[in-house]
C-alpha cells in the first residue's frame, strides 16, 4: 500500500474572520469575546473549568435538518442513522433523536447508549467488522432494525445466533466496492486492501446464499467508503453505482432487496477544504440509486457533529524558545487525538475580545503530554497568549471526546451543551479518584491490597 501523501498546506491559513464567517454558531463580541450561540465561552470556562468540550445544540439541529431536507428535496425516501462513534453523548443523541434521526452503532456499548438516549432498536443499524456472538444476540433481543454484515463468516454467525434465539435477523450486506475515497489512509475503508466489507465481486453469491439460510432475512446492501471525504463526489458515485448494479442483479434473480444503506463519510471544511454539499450527496444518490425506487439510508457522523463542537482550553504557559514560541495548553492529545493521529488541522480561536484583535505571530500550540506528537499545530498565527488565556479548538464535535483517553493519568474532560442562552454540564469532568478506584492491587503482591 502506498504511503499516505505528506500533508502539504500550500494555501495561507484562514484568518479569524474567515473561520468565524464559516461557523454561524460562533461570533466575536466586543465585550464577551468568543460566543457560542448566546453563551460566552469565557463563562463556560469560568463555571466548568478547562479543558471542556462545548457543543451547540442549535448547530446539531440545523445540520440534521439540512441533510434531511436535501434528501427530501432530491425526492428520496431516506432516513438518517447518525453514526454515534462521532459523538456519543446522551444529550447530543437526544437532540438528534428529536429531529427524527436513528443511530448507527458499532458495538454493544454504543447500542446500549443509544437505547439509553431513547433511540429504539427499530431505529438502530449495527455496523462493524467484528461483532461478537454476544453483541449480535444483544442486538436481536432489542429488535435491531438492521445488522450490516461484513463477511461470509459473520453471516454464518448471525444465522447461528438468530436460530439459537428463534429470531429472524434483518441483515444487510456491506460491500467493499474497491473505490478510492481519496481521504486519509487511516480513515479510508472502501478499497479492496481495507478490512471492511465483502468484496463486491463475491457479494451477489453470498446474498443468494443468505436468502436460503435459517434465521436470516436479507434486506439489502450497504456501503461506507471512508470518512472526511472532501474531494468531490466521484468516490461516492462510484460506490453507489456498484451498489445499484449489484442490487439490480439481485432483484432480477428474484431476491428480496428492501433498502440500500449509503453509509457516511461526508467531509467538512476544517481549514479551507471545499466539502461536497448535502445537495450534491443527495444528487449522487438520486442519480445512481434513484432508479431502483428503494428507500435509502445515510449514516453521517462527522458532518452532523463535527462543526457543532469546540474544545475549550486554557494556556498553561508560553514558552519562548530560541527559534519558536510554544503555547502550552491544558488540553492534549489524550483529549483531541486527531492532530496526532491524522495530522488534522483544527482552527484555533482566542476567546478574549482583545486577543481576537491583537497582533499575530507564529506559535506552536502543544499539550503537556510527554510525546512530541502532542502538538496541535505548528507555526500558527496567534496573538500573545499569556497563562490563563482561553483558546477554542474548532470543529471538535466529532471524533473528539469519543476518541479521548486518560493517557498520562489525565482525567476525561467535561462536556457542556449550549442551546440558545442555556448551558448544561452533560458530562462532569472525571476526577483522578475514578482512575484509581477502578483498579485492583493483587493481595499477593508485597504489601497486599492498597
Ligand atoms: C464511521 C462510520 C460512519 C460515519 O462516518 P462519518 O465520516 O463520520 O460520516 C458511517 N458508517 C460506518 C459503517 C462507519 O464505520
GROMACS .gro file of C-alpha atoms and ligand atoms in nm:
model
  465
    1UNK     CA    1   0.000   0.000   0.000
    2UNK     CA    2   0.130   0.342  -0.092
    3UNK     CA    3   0.231   0.563   0.197
    4UNK     CA    4  -0.014   0.847   0.255
    5UNK     CA    5   0.097   1.164   0.082
    6UNK     CA    6   0.256   1.412   0.323
    7UNK     CA    7   0.025   1.693   0.417
    8UNK     CA    8   0.127   1.998   0.220
    9UNK     CA    9  -0.057   2.315   0.309
   10UNK     CA   10   0.009   2.543   0.017
   11UNK     CA   11  -0.263   2.794   0.093
   12UNK     CA   12  -0.247   3.050   0.372
   13UNK     CA   13  -0.436   2.958   0.687
   14UNK     CA   14  -0.783   3.113   0.705
   15UNK     CA   15  -0.782   3.412   0.937
   16UNK     CA   16  -1.007   3.456   1.240
   17UNK     CA   17  -1.273   3.636   1.038
   18UNK     CA   18  -1.279   3.356   0.777
   19UNK     CA   19  -1.311   3.092   1.049
   20UNK     CA   20  -1.598   3.279   1.215
   21UNK     CA   21  -1.780   3.351   0.889
   22UNK     CA   22  -1.799   2.979   0.810
   23UNK     CA   23  -1.931   2.892   1.159
   24UNK     CA   24  -2.256   3.077   1.222
   25UNK     CA   25  -2.294   2.947   1.581
   26UNK     CA   26  -1.971   3.126   1.680
   27UNK     CA   27  -1.944   3.505   1.695
   28UNK     CA   28  -1.688   3.751   1.825
   29UNK     CA   29  -1.843   4.006   2.062
   30UNK     CA   30  -1.668   4.329   2.152
   31UNK     CA   31  -1.734   4.274   2.524
   32UNK     CA   32  -1.778   3.899   2.568
   33UNK     CA   33  -1.522   3.771   2.320
   34UNK     CA   34  -1.596   3.440   2.154
   35UNK     CA   35  -1.961   3.341   2.197
   36UNK     CA   36  -2.134   3.012   2.107
   37UNK     CA   37  -2.500   3.071   2.025
   38UNK     CA   38  -2.576   3.318   2.310
   39UNK     CA   39  -2.322   3.189   2.561
   40UNK     CA   40  -1.978   3.348   2.609
   41UNK     CA   41  -1.722   3.068   2.613
   42UNK     CA   42  -1.539   3.252   2.891
   43UNK     CA   43  -1.846   3.191   3.108
   44UNK     CA   44  -1.835   2.819   3.031
   45UNK     CA   45  -1.468   2.811   3.132
   46UNK     CA   46  -1.542   3.007   3.448
   47UNK     CA   47  -1.825   2.773   3.550
   48UNK     CA   48  -1.683   2.439   3.442
   49UNK     CA   49  -1.309   2.481   3.408
   50UNK     CA   50  -1.095   2.361   3.117
   51UNK     CA   51  -1.036   2.158   2.911
   52UNK     CA   52  -1.405   2.132   2.827
   53UNK     CA   53  -1.592   2.021   2.516
   54UNK     CA   54  -1.874   2.259   2.429
   55UNK     CA   55  -2.148   2.160   2.183
   56UNK     CA   56  -2.407   2.377   2.012
   57UNK     CA   57  -2.750   2.212   2.015
   58UNK     CA   58  -2.873   2.460   1.755
   59UNK     CA   59  -2.597   2.354   1.517
   60UNK     CA   60  -2.676   1.986   1.563
   61UNK     CA   61  -3.042   2.055   1.482
   62UNK     CA   62  -2.963   2.280   1.190
   63UNK     CA   63  -2.730   2.029   1.030
   64UNK     CA   64  -2.968   1.736   1.082
   65UNK     CA   65  -3.241   1.940   0.913
   66UNK     CA   66  -3.014   2.049   0.626
   67UNK     CA   67  -2.930   1.689   0.549
   68UNK     CA   68  -3.287   1.566   0.579
   69UNK     CA   69  -3.420   1.840   0.357
   70UNK     CA   70  -3.150   1.785   0.094
   71UNK     CA   71  -3.251   1.418   0.073
   72UNK     CA   72  -3.622   1.505   0.056
   73UNK     CA   73  -3.565   1.779  -0.200
   74UNK     CA   74  -3.398   1.520  -0.422
   75UNK     CA   75  -3.718   1.316  -0.398
   76UNK     CA   76  -3.558   1.036  -0.199
   77UNK     CA   77  -3.736   0.820   0.058
   78UNK     CA   78  -3.447   0.847   0.303
   79UNK     CA   79  -3.371   0.800   0.671
   80UNK     CA   80  -3.065   0.916   0.863
   81UNK     CA   81  -2.889   0.695   1.113
   82UNK     CA   82  -2.638   0.911   1.295
   83UNK     CA   83  -2.301   0.735   1.337
   84UNK     CA   84  -2.266   0.777   1.710
   85UNK     CA   85  -1.899   0.693   1.726
   86UNK     CA   86  -1.852   1.056   1.620
   87UNK     CA   87  -2.007   1.181   1.946
   88UNK     CA   88  -2.197   0.953   2.179
   89UNK     CA   89  -2.315   1.195   2.448
   90UNK     CA   90  -2.668   1.116   2.561
   91UNK     CA   91  -2.764   1.481   2.527
   92UNK     CA   92  -2.633   1.501   2.170
   93UNK     CA   93  -2.822   1.182   2.082
   94UNK     CA   94  -3.138   1.324   2.238
   95UNK     CA   95  -3.115   1.638   2.028
   96UNK     CA   96  -3.068   1.433   1.710
   97UNK     CA   97  -3.339   1.185   1.804
   98UNK     CA   98  -3.586   1.469   1.839
   99UNK     CA   99  -3.500   1.564   1.479
  100UNK     CA  100  -3.605   1.214   1.375
  101UNK     CA  101  -3.263   1.054   1.338
  102UNK     CA  102  -3.186   0.693   1.422
  103UNK     CA  103  -2.842   0.561   1.514
  104UNK     CA  104  -2.563   0.366   1.351
  105UNK     CA  105  -2.371   0.175   1.619
  106UNK     CA  106  -2.053  -0.031   1.608
  107UNK     CA  107  -2.057  -0.205   1.947
  108UNK     CA  108  -2.293  -0.326   2.217
  109UNK     CA  109  -2.172  -0.033   2.423
  110UNK     CA  110  -2.295   0.215   2.163
  111UNK     CA  111  -2.616   0.014   2.125
  112UNK     CA  112  -2.681   0.047   2.498
  113UNK     CA  113  -2.607   0.419   2.496
  114UNK     CA  114  -2.845   0.467   2.201
  115UNK     CA  115  -3.118   0.281   2.391
  116UNK     CA  116  -3.046   0.493   2.699
  117UNK     CA  117  -3.090   0.804   2.484
  118UNK     CA  118  -3.436   0.684   2.382
  119UNK     CA  119  -3.348   0.552   2.036
  120UNK     CA  120  -3.534   0.221   1.995
  121UNK     CA  121  -3.373  -0.088   1.840
  122UNK     CA  122  -3.606  -0.043   1.544
  123UNK     CA  123  -3.412   0.276   1.455
  124UNK     CA  124  -3.065   0.130   1.512
  125UNK     CA  125  -2.828  -0.008   1.249
  126UNK     CA  126  -2.549  -0.231   1.380
  127UNK     CA  127  -2.229  -0.193   1.174
  128UNK     CA  128  -1.874  -0.304   1.236
  129UNK     CA  129  -1.621  -0.556   1.113
  130UNK     CA  130  -1.604  -0.776   1.424
  131UNK     CA  131  -1.934  -0.822   1.605
  132UNK     CA  132  -1.924  -1.094   1.869
  133UNK     CA  133  -2.198  -1.354   1.910
  134UNK     CA  134  -2.294  -1.183   2.235
  135UNK     CA  135  -2.328  -0.846   2.061
  136UNK     CA  136  -2.539  -0.997   1.784
  137UNK     CA  137  -2.767  -1.162   2.040
  138UNK     CA  138  -2.799  -0.832   2.227
  139UNK     CA  139  -2.896  -0.651   1.906
  140UNK     CA  140  -3.152  -0.915   1.808
  141UNK     CA  141  -3.306  -0.919   2.154
  142UNK     CA  142  -3.359  -0.543   2.122
  143UNK     CA  143  -3.527  -0.561   1.781
  144UNK     CA  144  -3.240  -0.415   1.582
  145UNK     CA  145  -3.353  -0.256   1.255
  146UNK     CA  146  -3.065  -0.395   1.054
  147UNK     CA  147  -2.731  -0.567   1.103
  148UNK     CA  148  -2.475  -0.480   0.838
  149UNK     CA  149  -2.274  -0.799   0.787
  150UNK     CA  150  -1.919  -0.766   0.662
  151UNK     CA  151  -1.816  -1.122   0.570
  152UNK     CA  152  -1.944  -1.471   0.489
  153UNK     CA  153  -1.815  -1.582   0.828
  154UNK     CA  154  -2.017  -1.314   1.002
  155UNK     CA  155  -2.330  -1.405   0.805
  156UNK     CA  156  -2.293  -1.765   0.931
  157UNK     CA  157  -2.251  -1.638   1.285
  158UNK     CA  158  -2.558  -1.415   1.268
  159UNK     CA  159  -2.762  -1.707   1.132
  160UNK     CA  160  -2.645  -1.935   1.413
  161UNK     CA  161  -2.716  -1.677   1.684
  162UNK     CA  162  -3.060  -1.596   1.539
  163UNK     CA  163  -3.150  -1.965   1.517
  164UNK     CA  164  -3.045  -2.026   1.877
  165UNK     CA  165  -3.282  -1.746   1.980
  166UNK     CA  166  -3.565  -1.842   1.745
  167UNK     CA  167  -3.526  -1.497   1.586
  168UNK     CA  168  -3.509  -1.369   1.230
  169UNK     CA  169  -3.211  -1.136   1.178
  170UNK     CA  170  -3.258  -0.850   0.931
  171UNK     CA  171  -2.923  -0.845   0.753
  172UNK     CA  172  -2.777  -0.606   0.503
  173UNK     CA  173  -2.453  -0.694   0.329
  174UNK     CA  174  -2.180  -0.433   0.345
  175UNK     CA  175  -1.991  -0.449   0.022
  176UNK     CA  176  -1.637  -0.330  -0.036
  177UNK     CA  177  -1.672  -0.152  -0.370
  178UNK     CA  178  -1.295  -0.114  -0.419
  179UNK     CA  179  -1.312   0.258  -0.482
  180UNK     CA  180  -1.070   0.520  -0.360
  181UNK     CA  181  -1.238   0.776  -0.136
  182UNK     CA  182  -0.924   0.992  -0.160
  183UNK     CA  183  -0.914   1.063   0.210
  184UNK     CA  184  -0.651   1.000   0.480
  185UNK     CA  185  -0.526   0.637   0.468
  186UNK     CA  186  -0.633   0.577   0.828
  187UNK     CA  187  -0.995   0.663   0.750
  188UNK     CA  188  -1.028   0.509   0.404
  189UNK     CA  189  -1.248   0.198   0.419
  190UNK     CA  190  -1.369   0.122   0.068
  191UNK     CA  191  -1.059  -0.013  -0.106
  192UNK     CA  192  -1.001  -0.385  -0.159
  193UNK     CA  193  -0.699  -0.366   0.073
  194UNK     CA  194  -0.912  -0.235   0.363
  195UNK     CA  195  -1.054  -0.476   0.619
  196UNK     CA  196  -1.412  -0.360   0.564
  197UNK     CA  197  -1.699  -0.528   0.385
  198UNK     CA  198  -1.727  -0.820   0.149
  199UNK     CA  199  -1.556  -0.793  -0.190
  200UNK     CA  200  -1.819  -0.663  -0.430
  201UNK     CA  201  -1.735  -0.946  -0.670
  202UNK     CA  202  -1.843  -1.201  -0.405
  203UNK     CA  203  -2.148  -1.016  -0.281
  204UNK     CA  204  -2.416  -1.150  -0.515
  205UNK     CA  205  -2.333  -1.514  -0.447
  206UNK     CA  206  -2.329  -1.459  -0.071
  207UNK     CA  207  -2.655  -1.264  -0.081
  208UNK     CA  208  -2.822  -1.550  -0.269
  209UNK     CA  209  -2.690  -1.794  -0.008
  210UNK     CA  210  -2.821  -1.570   0.272
  211UNK     CA  211  -3.172  -1.595   0.129
  212UNK     CA  212  -3.164  -1.969   0.198
  213UNK     CA  213  -3.005  -1.955   0.541
  214UNK     CA  214  -3.214  -2.012   0.855
  215UNK     CA  215  -3.271  -1.716   1.084
  216UNK     CA  216  -3.174  -1.460   0.818
  217UNK     CA  217  -3.382  -1.205   0.636
  218UNK     CA  218  -3.166  -1.038   0.370
  219UNK     CA  219  -3.284  -0.680   0.337
  220UNK     CA  220  -3.033  -0.503   0.122
  221UNK     CA  221  -2.683  -0.376   0.061
  222UNK     CA  222  -2.468  -0.125   0.247
  223UNK     CA  223  -2.154   0.066   0.163
  224UNK     CA  224  -1.927   0.307   0.352
  225UNK     CA  225  -1.607   0.408   0.176
  226UNK     CA  226  -1.437   0.625   0.434
  227UNK     CA  227  -1.456   0.941   0.637
  228UNK     CA  228  -1.382   1.310   0.582
  229UNK     CA  229  -1.438   1.280   0.208
  230UNK     CA  230  -1.391   1.623   0.052
  231UNK     CA  231  -1.254   1.552  -0.295
  232UNK     CA  232  -1.579   1.579  -0.484
  233UNK     CA  233  -1.845   1.320  -0.541
  234UNK     CA  234  -1.652   1.074  -0.759
  235UNK     CA  235  -1.583   0.823  -0.481
  236UNK     CA  236  -1.941   0.828  -0.354
  237UNK     CA  237  -2.080   0.798  -0.705
  238UNK     CA  238  -1.855   0.505  -0.794
  239UNK     CA  239  -1.951   0.322  -0.474
  240UNK     CA  240  -2.324   0.386  -0.514
  241UNK     CA  241  -2.307   0.282  -0.879
  242UNK     CA  242  -2.163  -0.053  -0.770
  243UNK     CA  243  -2.441  -0.091  -0.514
  244UNK     CA  244  -2.703  -0.006  -0.778
  245UNK     CA  245  -2.565  -0.258  -1.025
  246UNK     CA  246  -2.547  -0.531  -0.762
  247UNK     CA  247  -2.895  -0.456  -0.629
  248UNK     CA  248  -3.038  -0.465  -0.980
  249UNK     CA  249  -2.881  -0.806  -1.035
  250UNK     CA  250  -3.022  -0.939  -0.706
  251UNK     CA  251  -3.370  -0.812  -0.785
  252UNK     CA  252  -3.350  -0.965  -1.133
  253UNK     CA  253  -3.278  -1.300  -0.968
  254UNK     CA  254  -3.592  -1.265  -0.759
  255UNK     CA  255  -3.404  -1.197  -0.435
  256UNK     CA  256  -3.557  -0.958  -0.181
  257UNK     CA  257  -3.398  -0.612  -0.159
  258UNK     CA  258  -3.586  -0.371   0.069
  259UNK     CA  259  -3.346  -0.081   0.116
  260UNK     CA  260  -2.996   0.046   0.049
  261UNK     CA  261  -2.755   0.194   0.301
  262UNK     CA  262  -2.527   0.468   0.167
  263UNK     CA  263  -2.301   0.489   0.474
  264UNK     CA  264  -2.145   0.811   0.599
  265UNK     CA  265  -1.825   0.990   0.508
  266UNK     CA  266  -1.935   1.336   0.403
  267UNK     CA  267  -1.644   1.565   0.486
  268UNK     CA  268  -1.641   1.908   0.648
  269UNK     CA  269  -1.409   2.204   0.594
  270UNK     CA  270  -1.169   2.209   0.889
  271UNK     CA  271  -0.936   2.452   0.712
  272UNK     CA  272  -1.024   2.556   0.359
  273UNK     CA  273  -1.136   2.226   0.207
  274UNK     CA  274  -1.422   2.253  -0.038
  275UNK     CA  275  -1.652   1.986   0.101
  276UNK     CA  276  -1.937   1.846  -0.105
  277UNK     CA  277  -2.277   1.984  -0.005
  278UNK     CA  278  -2.568   1.773   0.121
  279UNK     CA  279  -2.743   1.859  -0.206
  280UNK     CA  280  -2.451   1.717  -0.405
  281UNK     CA  281  -2.457   1.400  -0.198
  282UNK     CA  282  -2.834   1.367  -0.237
  283UNK     CA  283  -2.792   1.425  -0.610
  284UNK     CA  284  -2.532   1.148  -0.637
  285UNK     CA  285  -2.762   0.909  -0.451
  286UNK     CA  286  -3.055   1.006  -0.669
  287UNK     CA  287  -2.857   0.963  -0.990
  288UNK     CA  288  -2.719   0.620  -0.902
  289UNK     CA  289  -2.972   0.455  -0.670
  290UNK     CA  290  -3.282   0.659  -0.753
  291UNK     CA  291  -3.389   0.443  -1.049
  292UNK     CA  292  -3.427   0.143  -0.815
  293UNK     CA  293  -3.701   0.327  -0.625
  294UNK     CA  294  -3.597   0.180  -0.290
  295UNK     CA  295  -3.572   0.357   0.046
  296UNK     CA  296  -3.218   0.469   0.122
  297UNK     CA  297  -3.033   0.528   0.447
  298UNK     CA  298  -2.746   0.758   0.532
  299UNK     CA  299  -2.504   0.717   0.827
  300UNK     CA  300  -2.334   1.053   0.873
  301UNK     CA  301  -2.134   1.119   1.188
  302UNK     CA  302  -1.874   1.389   1.134
  303UNK     CA  303  -2.086   1.608   0.908
  304UNK     CA  304  -2.352   1.647   1.175
  305UNK     CA  305  -2.147   1.665   1.494
  306UNK     CA  306  -1.805   1.795   1.389
  307UNK     CA  307  -1.877   2.164   1.335
  308UNK     CA  308  -2.111   2.173   1.637
  309UNK     CA  309  -1.837   2.142   1.898
  310UNK     CA  310  -1.528   2.318   2.027
  311UNK     CA  311  -1.265   2.210   2.274
  312UNK     CA  312  -1.216   2.495   2.518
  313UNK     CA  313  -0.871   2.509   2.672
  314UNK     CA  314  -0.657   2.739   2.888
  315UNK     CA  315  -0.299   2.839   2.824
  316UNK     CA  316  -0.069   2.693   3.090
  317UNK     CA  317   0.232   2.892   2.979
  318UNK     CA  318   0.401   3.043   2.681
  319UNK     CA  319   0.748   2.906   2.632
  320UNK     CA  320   0.972   3.122   2.418
  321UNK     CA  321   1.248   2.905   2.276
  322UNK     CA  322   1.542   3.026   2.072
  323UNK     CA  323   1.359   2.957   1.748
  324UNK     CA  324   0.995   2.902   1.829
  325UNK     CA  325   0.716   3.016   2.053
  326UNK     CA  326   0.535   2.727   2.220
  327UNK     CA  327   0.191   2.786   2.361
  328UNK     CA  328   0.137   2.505   2.611
  329UNK     CA  329  -0.233   2.449   2.673
  330UNK     CA  330  -0.419   2.233   2.924
  331UNK     CA  331  -0.578   2.019   2.652
  332UNK     CA  332  -0.368   1.746   2.496
  333UNK     CA  333  -0.363   1.459   2.253
  334UNK     CA  334  -0.542   1.243   2.507
  335UNK     CA  335  -0.838   1.483   2.467
  336UNK     CA  336  -0.827   1.572   2.096
  337UNK     CA  337  -0.634   1.298   1.919
  338UNK     CA  338  -0.698   1.399   1.560
  339UNK     CA  339  -0.390   1.618   1.503
  340UNK     CA  340  -0.156   1.348   1.638
  341UNK     CA  341  -0.336   1.063   1.464
  342UNK     CA  342  -0.432   1.211   1.126
  343UNK     CA  343  -0.218   1.525   1.101
  344UNK     CA  344  -0.552   1.701   1.125
  345UNK     CA  345  -0.578   2.079   1.109
  346UNK     CA  346  -0.816   2.246   1.355
  347UNK     CA  347  -0.895   2.614   1.364
  348UNK     CA  348  -0.783   2.777   1.689
  349UNK     CA  349  -0.952   3.097   1.809
  350UNK     CA  350  -0.861   3.302   2.112
  351UNK     CA  351  -1.161   3.366   2.336
  352UNK     CA  352  -1.085   3.707   2.491
  353UNK     CA  353  -1.218   4.007   2.293
  354UNK     CA  354  -0.884   4.188   2.284
  355UNK     CA  355  -0.696   3.871   2.181
  356UNK     CA  356  -0.925   3.840   1.877
  357UNK     CA  357  -0.794   4.180   1.758
  358UNK     CA  358  -0.432   4.168   1.876
  359UNK     CA  359  -0.122   4.146   1.654
  360UNK     CA  360  -0.031   3.795   1.542
  361UNK     CA  361   0.291   3.597   1.544
  362UNK     CA  362   0.368   3.231   1.471
  363UNK     CA  363   0.327   2.981   1.753
  364UNK     CA  364   0.331   2.606   1.804
  365UNK     CA  365   0.034   2.502   2.016
  366UNK     CA  366   0.114   2.193   2.219
  367UNK     CA  367  -0.030   1.991   2.506
  368UNK     CA  368   0.153   1.882   2.820
  369UNK     CA  369   0.164   1.509   2.735
  370UNK     CA  370   0.508   1.350   2.714
  371UNK     CA  371   0.502   1.284   2.339
  372UNK     CA  372   0.633   1.506   2.060
  373UNK     CA  373   0.313   1.406   1.876
  374UNK     CA  374   0.119   1.607   2.134
  375UNK     CA  375   0.129   1.905   1.901
  376UNK     CA  376  -0.194   2.066   1.783
  377UNK     CA  377  -0.034   2.291   1.526
  378UNK     CA  378   0.298   2.443   1.422
  379UNK     CA  379   0.366   2.798   1.311
  380UNK     CA  380   0.007   2.916   1.354
  381UNK     CA  381  -0.057   3.291   1.356
  382UNK     CA  382  -0.183   3.367   1.703
  383UNK     CA  383  -0.177   3.666   1.938
  384UNK     CA  384   0.018   3.676   2.261
  385UNK     CA  385  -0.148   3.415   2.483
  386UNK     CA  386  -0.037   3.458   2.843
  387UNK     CA  387  -0.106   3.195   3.111
  388UNK     CA  388  -0.480   3.164   3.168
  389UNK     CA  389  -0.579   3.288   2.822
  390UNK     CA  390  -0.855   3.079   2.669
  391UNK     CA  391  -0.850   2.923   2.324
  392UNK     CA  392  -1.112   2.722   2.136
  393UNK     CA  393  -1.020   2.436   1.904
  394UNK     CA  394  -1.285   2.442   1.636
  395UNK     CA  395  -1.481   2.159   1.475
  396UNK     CA  396  -1.409   1.927   1.765
  397UNK     CA  397  -1.763   1.794   1.798
  398UNK     CA  398  -1.690   1.468   1.613
  399UNK     CA  399  -1.416   1.217   1.690
  400UNK     CA  400  -1.314   1.443   1.979
  401UNK     CA  401  -1.443   1.333   2.318
  402UNK     CA  402  -1.519   0.984   2.188
  403UNK     CA  403  -1.153   0.927   2.099
  404UNK     CA  404  -1.022   1.061   2.430
  405UNK     CA  405  -0.811   0.854   2.663
  406UNK     CA  406  -0.669   0.904   3.009
  407UNK     CA  407  -0.307   0.880   2.892
  408UNK     CA  408  -0.067   1.046   3.139
  409UNK     CA  409  -0.342   0.993   3.400
  410UNK     CA  410  -0.531   1.289   3.260
  411UNK     CA  411  -0.898   1.255   3.353
  412UNK     CA  412  -1.157   1.284   3.075
  413UNK     CA  413  -1.259   1.645   3.011
  414UNK     CA  414  -1.601   1.787   3.095
  415UNK     CA  415  -1.870   1.826   2.829
  416UNK     CA  416  -2.120   2.111   2.810
  417UNK     CA  417  -2.425   2.160   2.588
  418UNK     CA  418  -2.525   2.511   2.480
  419UNK     CA  419  -2.874   2.581   2.349
  420UNK     CA  420  -2.952   2.947   2.286
  421UNK     CA  421  -2.870   3.117   2.616
  422UNK     CA  422  -2.892   2.794   2.814
  423UNK     CA  423  -2.593   2.588   2.925
  424UNK     CA  424  -2.579   2.246   3.087
  425UNK     CA  425  -2.300   2.024   3.205
  426UNK     CA  426  -2.368   1.697   3.023
  427UNK     CA  427  -2.062   1.506   3.145
  428UNK     CA  428  -1.882   1.625   3.456
  429UNK     CA  429  -1.506   1.623   3.443
  430UNK     CA  430  -1.372   1.285   3.550
  431UNK     CA  431  -1.173   1.302   3.871
  432UNK     CA  432  -0.844   1.128   3.928
  433UNK     CA  433  -1.008   0.921   4.202
  434UNK     CA  434  -1.207   0.749   3.927
  435UNK     CA  435  -0.882   0.640   3.763
  436UNK     CA  436  -0.764   0.485   4.089
  437UNK     CA  437  -1.098   0.345   4.202
  438UNK     CA  438  -1.129   0.111   3.903
  439UNK     CA  439  -0.802  -0.065   3.974
  440UNK     CA  440  -0.718  -0.359   4.198
  441UNK     CA  441  -0.383  -0.446   4.352
  442UNK     CA  442  -0.345  -0.825   4.399
  443UNK     CA  443  -0.341  -0.925   4.762
  444UNK     CA  444  -0.041  -1.148   4.696
  445UNK     CA  445   0.175  -0.853   4.596
  446UNK     CA  446   0.416  -0.732   4.855
  447UNK     CA  447   0.227  -0.516   5.099
  448UNK     CA  448  -0.114  -0.656   4.997
  449UNK     CA  449  -0.414  -0.465   4.868
  450UNK     CA  450  -0.388  -0.088   4.885
  451LIG     C1  451  -1.764   0.575   1.092
  451LIG     C2  452  -1.877   0.525   1.013
  451LIG     C3  453  -1.975   0.612   0.966
  451LIG     C4  454  -1.967   0.762   0.986
  451LIG     O1  455  -1.863   0.820   0.917
  451LIG     P1  456  -1.852   0.981   0.909
  451LIG     O2  457  -1.733   1.004   0.828
  451LIG     O3  458  -1.839   1.030   1.048
  451LIG     O4  459  -1.976   1.029   0.844
  451LIG     C5  460  -2.081   0.560   0.897
  451LIG     N1  461  -2.093   0.427   0.874
  451LIG     C6  462  -2.000   0.340   0.917
  451LIG     C7  463  -2.017   0.196   0.891
  451LIG     C8  464  -1.889   0.385   0.988
  451LIG     O5  465  -1.797   0.299   1.029
   0.00000   0.00000   0.00000
